[in-house]
GROMACS .gro file of N, CA and C in nm:
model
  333
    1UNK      N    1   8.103   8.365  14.814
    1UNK     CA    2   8.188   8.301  14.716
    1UNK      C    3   8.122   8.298  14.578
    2UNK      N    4   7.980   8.298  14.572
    2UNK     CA    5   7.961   8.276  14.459
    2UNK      C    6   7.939   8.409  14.371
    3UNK      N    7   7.925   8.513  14.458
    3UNK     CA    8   7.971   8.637  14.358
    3UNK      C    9   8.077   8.676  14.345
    4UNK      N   10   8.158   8.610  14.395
    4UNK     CA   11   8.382   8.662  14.356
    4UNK      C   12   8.367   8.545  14.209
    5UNK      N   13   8.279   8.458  14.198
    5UNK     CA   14   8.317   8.366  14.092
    5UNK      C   15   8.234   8.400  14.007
    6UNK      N   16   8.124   8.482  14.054
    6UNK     CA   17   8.021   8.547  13.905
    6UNK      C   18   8.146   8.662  13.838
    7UNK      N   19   8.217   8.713  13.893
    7UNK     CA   20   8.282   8.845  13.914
    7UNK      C   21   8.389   8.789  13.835
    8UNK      N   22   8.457   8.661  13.866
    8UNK     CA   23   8.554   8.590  13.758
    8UNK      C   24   8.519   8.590  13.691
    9UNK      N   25   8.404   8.535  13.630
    9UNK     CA   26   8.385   8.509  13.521
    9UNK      C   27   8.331   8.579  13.424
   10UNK      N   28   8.304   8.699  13.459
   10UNK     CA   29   8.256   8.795  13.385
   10UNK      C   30   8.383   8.941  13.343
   11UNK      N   31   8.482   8.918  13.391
   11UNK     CA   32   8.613   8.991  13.400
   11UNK      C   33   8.645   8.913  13.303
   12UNK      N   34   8.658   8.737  13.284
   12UNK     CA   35   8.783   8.721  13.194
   12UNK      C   36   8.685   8.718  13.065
   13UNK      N   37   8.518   8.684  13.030
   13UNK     CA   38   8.448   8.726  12.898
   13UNK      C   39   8.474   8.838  12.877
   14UNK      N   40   8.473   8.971  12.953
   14UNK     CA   41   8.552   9.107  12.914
   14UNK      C   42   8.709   9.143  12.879
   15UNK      N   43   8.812   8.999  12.883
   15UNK     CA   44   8.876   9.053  12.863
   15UNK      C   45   8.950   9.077  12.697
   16UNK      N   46   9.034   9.126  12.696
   16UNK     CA   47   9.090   9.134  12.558
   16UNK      C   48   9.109   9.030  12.494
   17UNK      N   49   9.194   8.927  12.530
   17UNK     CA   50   9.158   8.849  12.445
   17UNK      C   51   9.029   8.759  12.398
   18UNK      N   52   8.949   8.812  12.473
   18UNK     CA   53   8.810   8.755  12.423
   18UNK      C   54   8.732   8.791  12.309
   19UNK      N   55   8.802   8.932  12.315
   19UNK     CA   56   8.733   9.079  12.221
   19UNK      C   57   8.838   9.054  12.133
   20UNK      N   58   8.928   9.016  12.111
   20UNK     CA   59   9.026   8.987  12.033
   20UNK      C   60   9.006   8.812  11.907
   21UNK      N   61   8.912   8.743  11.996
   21UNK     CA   62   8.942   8.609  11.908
   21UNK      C   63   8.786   8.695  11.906
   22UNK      N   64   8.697   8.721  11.903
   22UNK     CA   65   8.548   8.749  11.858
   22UNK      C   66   8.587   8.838  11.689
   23UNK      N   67   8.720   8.953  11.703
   23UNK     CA   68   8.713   9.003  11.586
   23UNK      C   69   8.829   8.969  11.498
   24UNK      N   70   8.846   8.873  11.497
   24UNK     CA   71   9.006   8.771  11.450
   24UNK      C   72   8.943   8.810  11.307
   25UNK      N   73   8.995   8.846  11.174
   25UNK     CA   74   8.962   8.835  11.053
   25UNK      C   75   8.901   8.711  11.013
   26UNK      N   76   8.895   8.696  10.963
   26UNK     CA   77   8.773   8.580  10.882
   26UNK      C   78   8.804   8.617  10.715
   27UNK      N   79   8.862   8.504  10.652
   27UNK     CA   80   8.894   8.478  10.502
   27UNK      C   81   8.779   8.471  10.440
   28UNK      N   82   8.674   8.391  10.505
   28UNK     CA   83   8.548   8.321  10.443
   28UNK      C   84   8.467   8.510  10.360
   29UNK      N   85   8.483   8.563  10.513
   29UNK     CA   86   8.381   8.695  10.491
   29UNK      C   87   8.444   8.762  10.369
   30UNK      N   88   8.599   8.798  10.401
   30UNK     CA   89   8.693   8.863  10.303
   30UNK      C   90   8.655   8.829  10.175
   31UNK      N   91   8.640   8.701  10.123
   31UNK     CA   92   8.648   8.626   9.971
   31UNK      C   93   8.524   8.678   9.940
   32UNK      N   94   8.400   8.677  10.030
   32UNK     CA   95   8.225   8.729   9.994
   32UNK      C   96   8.248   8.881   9.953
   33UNK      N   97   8.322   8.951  10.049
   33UNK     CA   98   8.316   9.072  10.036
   33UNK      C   99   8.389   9.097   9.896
   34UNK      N  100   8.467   9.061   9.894
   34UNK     CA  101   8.623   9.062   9.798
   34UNK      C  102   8.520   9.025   9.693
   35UNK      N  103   8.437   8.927   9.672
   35UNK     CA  104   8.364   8.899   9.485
   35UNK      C  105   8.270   8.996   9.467
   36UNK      N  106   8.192   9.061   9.571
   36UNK     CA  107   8.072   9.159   9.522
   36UNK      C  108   8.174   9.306   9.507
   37UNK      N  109   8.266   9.328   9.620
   37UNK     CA  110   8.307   9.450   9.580
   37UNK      C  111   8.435   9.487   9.516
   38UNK      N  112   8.494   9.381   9.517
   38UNK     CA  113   8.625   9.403   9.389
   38UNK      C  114   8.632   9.327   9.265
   39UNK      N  115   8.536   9.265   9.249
   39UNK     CA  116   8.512   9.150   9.098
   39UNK      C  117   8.507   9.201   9.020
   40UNK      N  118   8.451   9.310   9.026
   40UNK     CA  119   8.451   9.417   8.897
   40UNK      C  120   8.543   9.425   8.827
   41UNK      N  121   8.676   9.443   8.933
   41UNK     CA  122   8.793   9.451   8.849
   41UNK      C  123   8.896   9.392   8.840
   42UNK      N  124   8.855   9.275   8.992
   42UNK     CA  125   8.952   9.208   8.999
   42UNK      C  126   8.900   9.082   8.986
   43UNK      N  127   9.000   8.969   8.969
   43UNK     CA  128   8.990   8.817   8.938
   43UNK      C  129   9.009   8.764   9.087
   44UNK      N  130   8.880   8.760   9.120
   44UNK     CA  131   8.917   8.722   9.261
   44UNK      C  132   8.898   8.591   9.341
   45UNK      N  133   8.821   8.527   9.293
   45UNK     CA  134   8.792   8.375   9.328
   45UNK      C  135   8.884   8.260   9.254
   46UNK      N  136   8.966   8.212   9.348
   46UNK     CA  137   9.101   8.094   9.329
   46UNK      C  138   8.964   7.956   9.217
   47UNK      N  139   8.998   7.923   9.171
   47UNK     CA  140   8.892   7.850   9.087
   47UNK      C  141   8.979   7.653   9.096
   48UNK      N  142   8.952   7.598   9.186
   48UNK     CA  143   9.006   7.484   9.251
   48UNK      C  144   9.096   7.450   9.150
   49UNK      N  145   9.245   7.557   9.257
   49UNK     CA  146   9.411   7.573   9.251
   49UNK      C  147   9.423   7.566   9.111
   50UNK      N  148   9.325   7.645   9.038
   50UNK     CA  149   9.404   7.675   8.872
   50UNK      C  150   9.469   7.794   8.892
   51UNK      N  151   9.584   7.853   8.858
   51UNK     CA  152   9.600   8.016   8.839
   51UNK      C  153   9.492   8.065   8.759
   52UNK      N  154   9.422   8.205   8.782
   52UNK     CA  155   9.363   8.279   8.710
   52UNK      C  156   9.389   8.279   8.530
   53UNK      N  157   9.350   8.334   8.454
   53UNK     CA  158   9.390   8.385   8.324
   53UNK      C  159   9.480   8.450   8.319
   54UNK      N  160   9.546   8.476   8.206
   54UNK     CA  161   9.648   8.576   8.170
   54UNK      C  162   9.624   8.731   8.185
   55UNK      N  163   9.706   8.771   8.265
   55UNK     CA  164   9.591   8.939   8.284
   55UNK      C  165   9.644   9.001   8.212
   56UNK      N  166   9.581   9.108   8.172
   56UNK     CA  167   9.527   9.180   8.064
   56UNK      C  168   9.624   9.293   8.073
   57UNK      N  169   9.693   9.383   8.012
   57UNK     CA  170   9.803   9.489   8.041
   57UNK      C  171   9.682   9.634   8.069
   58UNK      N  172   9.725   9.687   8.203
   58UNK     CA  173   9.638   9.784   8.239
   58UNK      C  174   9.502   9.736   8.293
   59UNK      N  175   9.515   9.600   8.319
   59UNK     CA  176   9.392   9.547   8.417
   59UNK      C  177   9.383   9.539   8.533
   60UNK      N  178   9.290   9.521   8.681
   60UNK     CA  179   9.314   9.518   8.804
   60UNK      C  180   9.417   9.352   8.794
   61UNK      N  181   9.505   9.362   8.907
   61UNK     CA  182   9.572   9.255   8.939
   61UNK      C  183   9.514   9.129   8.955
   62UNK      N  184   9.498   8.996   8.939
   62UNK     CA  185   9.434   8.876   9.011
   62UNK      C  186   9.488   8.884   9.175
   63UNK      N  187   9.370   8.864   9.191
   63UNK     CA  188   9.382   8.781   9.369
   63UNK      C  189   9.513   8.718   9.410
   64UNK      N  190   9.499   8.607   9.327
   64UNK     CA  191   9.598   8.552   9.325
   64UNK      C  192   9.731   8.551   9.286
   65UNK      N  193   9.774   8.645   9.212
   65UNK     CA  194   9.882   8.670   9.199
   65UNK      C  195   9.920   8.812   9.267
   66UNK      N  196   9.842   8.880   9.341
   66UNK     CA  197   9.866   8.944   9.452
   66UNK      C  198   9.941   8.868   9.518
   67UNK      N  199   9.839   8.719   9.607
   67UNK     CA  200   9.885   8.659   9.686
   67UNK      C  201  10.008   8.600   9.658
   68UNK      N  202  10.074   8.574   9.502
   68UNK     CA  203  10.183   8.511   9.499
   68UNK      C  204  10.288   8.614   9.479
   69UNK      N  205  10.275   8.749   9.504
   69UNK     CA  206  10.417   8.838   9.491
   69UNK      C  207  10.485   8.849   9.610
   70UNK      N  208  10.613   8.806   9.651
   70UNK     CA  209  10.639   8.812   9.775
   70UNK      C  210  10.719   8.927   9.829
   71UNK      N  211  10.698   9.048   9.727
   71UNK     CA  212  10.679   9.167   9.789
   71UNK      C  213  10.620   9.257   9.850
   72UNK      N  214  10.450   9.179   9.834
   72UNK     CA  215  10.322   9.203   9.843
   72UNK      C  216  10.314   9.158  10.030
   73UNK      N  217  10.325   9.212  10.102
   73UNK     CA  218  10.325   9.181  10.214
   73UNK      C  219  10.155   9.154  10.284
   74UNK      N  220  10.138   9.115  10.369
   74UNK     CA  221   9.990   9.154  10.447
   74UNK      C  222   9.985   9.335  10.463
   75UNK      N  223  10.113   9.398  10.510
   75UNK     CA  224  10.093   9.502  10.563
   75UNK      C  225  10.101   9.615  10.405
   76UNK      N  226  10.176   9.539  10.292
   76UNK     CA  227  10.171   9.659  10.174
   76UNK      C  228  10.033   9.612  10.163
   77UNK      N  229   9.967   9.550  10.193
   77UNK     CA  230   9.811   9.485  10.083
   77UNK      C  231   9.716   9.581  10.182
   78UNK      N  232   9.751   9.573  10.315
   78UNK     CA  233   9.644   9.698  10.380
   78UNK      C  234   9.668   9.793  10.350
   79UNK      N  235   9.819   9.860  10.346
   79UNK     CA  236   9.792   9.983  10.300
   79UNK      C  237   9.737  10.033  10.184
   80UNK      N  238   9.742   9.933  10.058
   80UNK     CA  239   9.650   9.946   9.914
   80UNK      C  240   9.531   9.970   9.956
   81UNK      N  241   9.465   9.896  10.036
   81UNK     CA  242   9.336   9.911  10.044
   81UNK      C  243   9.333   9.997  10.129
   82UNK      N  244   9.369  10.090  10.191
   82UNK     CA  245   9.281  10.235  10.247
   82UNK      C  246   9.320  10.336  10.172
   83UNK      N  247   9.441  10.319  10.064
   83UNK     CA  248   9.357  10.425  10.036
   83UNK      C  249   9.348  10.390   9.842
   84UNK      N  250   9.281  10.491   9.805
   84UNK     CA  251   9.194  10.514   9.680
   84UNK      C  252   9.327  10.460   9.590
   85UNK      N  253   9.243  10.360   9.499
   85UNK     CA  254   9.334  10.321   9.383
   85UNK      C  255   9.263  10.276   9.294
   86UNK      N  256   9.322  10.255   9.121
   86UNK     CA  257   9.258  10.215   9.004
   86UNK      C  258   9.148  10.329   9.007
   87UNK      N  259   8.998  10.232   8.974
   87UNK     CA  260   8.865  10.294   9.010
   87UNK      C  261   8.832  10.333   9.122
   88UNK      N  262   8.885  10.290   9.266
   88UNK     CA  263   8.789  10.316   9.389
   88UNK      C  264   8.840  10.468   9.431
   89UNK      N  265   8.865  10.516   9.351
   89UNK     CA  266   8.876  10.675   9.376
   89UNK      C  267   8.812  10.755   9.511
   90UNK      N  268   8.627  10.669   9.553
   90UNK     CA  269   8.610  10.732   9.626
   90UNK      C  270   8.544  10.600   9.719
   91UNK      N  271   8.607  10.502   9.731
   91UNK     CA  272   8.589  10.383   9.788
   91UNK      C  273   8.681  10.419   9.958
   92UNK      N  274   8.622  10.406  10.071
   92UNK     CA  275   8.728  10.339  10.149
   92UNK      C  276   8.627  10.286  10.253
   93UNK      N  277   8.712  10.158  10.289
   93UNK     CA  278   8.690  10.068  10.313
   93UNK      C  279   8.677  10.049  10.499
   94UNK      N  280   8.633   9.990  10.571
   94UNK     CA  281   8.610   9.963  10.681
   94UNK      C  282   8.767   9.897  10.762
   95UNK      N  283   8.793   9.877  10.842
   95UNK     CA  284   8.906   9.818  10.861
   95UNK      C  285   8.922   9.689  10.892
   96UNK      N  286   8.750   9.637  10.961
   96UNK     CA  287   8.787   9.504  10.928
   96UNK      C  288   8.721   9.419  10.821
   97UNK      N  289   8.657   9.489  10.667
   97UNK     CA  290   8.689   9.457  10.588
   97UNK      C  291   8.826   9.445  10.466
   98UNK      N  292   8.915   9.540  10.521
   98UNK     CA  293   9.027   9.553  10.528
   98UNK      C  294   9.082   9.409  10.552
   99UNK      N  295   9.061   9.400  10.712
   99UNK     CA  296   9.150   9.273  10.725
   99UNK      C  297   9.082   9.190  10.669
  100UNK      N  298   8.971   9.141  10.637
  100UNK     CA  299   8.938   8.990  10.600
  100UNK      C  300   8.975   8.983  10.470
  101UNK      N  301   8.990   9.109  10.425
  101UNK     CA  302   9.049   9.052  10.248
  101UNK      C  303   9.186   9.037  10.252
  102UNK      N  304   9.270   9.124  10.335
  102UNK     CA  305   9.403   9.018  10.340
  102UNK      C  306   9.369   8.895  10.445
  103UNK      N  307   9.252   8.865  10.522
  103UNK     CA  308   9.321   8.743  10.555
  103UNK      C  309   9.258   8.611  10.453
  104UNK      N  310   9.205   8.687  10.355
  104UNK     CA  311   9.181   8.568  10.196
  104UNK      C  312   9.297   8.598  10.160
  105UNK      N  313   9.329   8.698  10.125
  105UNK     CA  314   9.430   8.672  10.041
  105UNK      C  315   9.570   8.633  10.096
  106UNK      N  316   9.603   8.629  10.225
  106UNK     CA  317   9.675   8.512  10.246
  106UNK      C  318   9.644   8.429  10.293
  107UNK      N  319   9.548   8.375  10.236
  107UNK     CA  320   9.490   8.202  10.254
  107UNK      C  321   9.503   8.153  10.107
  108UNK      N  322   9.546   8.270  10.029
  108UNK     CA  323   9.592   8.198   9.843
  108UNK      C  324   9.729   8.183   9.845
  109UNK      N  325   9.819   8.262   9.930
  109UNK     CA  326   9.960   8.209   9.937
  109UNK      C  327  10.024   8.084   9.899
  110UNK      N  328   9.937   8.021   9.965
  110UNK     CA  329   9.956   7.845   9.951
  110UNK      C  330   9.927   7.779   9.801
  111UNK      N  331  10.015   7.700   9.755
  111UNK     CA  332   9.974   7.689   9.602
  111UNK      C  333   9.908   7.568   9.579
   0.00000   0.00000   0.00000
């Protein structure tokens, strides 16, 4: 009995949803990643619930007003980011840095 229950319990740590909440996106990582590698051009840190500045005509978008276009889906915001746009001409990106920057940037949705 006690190896059918080692055997449980080592089936359900293997299972998918285990491997599934271990690589759940993370906002926190997204926002770190999101200021060293898109700050350059983008306005990316929410600055406690002010809107950004007035952006600039022909500037990268704010963060946040990404997050507030509600045409701007989670799924149009991944597809921006794989592939090459503005400057990142020869930028592409990992996929689950991918997701953690949309899952910051819909954690700015909220006003």
């Amino acid at each position: 009995m006690r190896k059918s229950s080692l055997l449980a319990l080592l089936l359900i740590a293997a299972s998918p949803m285990s491997v599934q909440a271990a690589s759940a996106p993370d906002p926190v990582t997204g926002r770190k990643f999101a200021q060293v590698e898109c700050g350059m051009c983008h306005f990316v840190e929410e600055q406690k619930g002010k809107m950004p500045p007035p952006r600039v005509a022909g500037a990268a978008p704010h963060f946040k007003i990404i997050a507030l276009d509600p045409a701007l889906t989670a799924e149009k915001i991944r597809q921006t980011l794989r592939l090459p746009h503005g400057s990142m001409d020869n930028v592409l990106l990992a996929e689950k840095d991918v997701d953690n920057i949309v899952s910051y940037i819909e954690g700015l949705r909220t006003p």
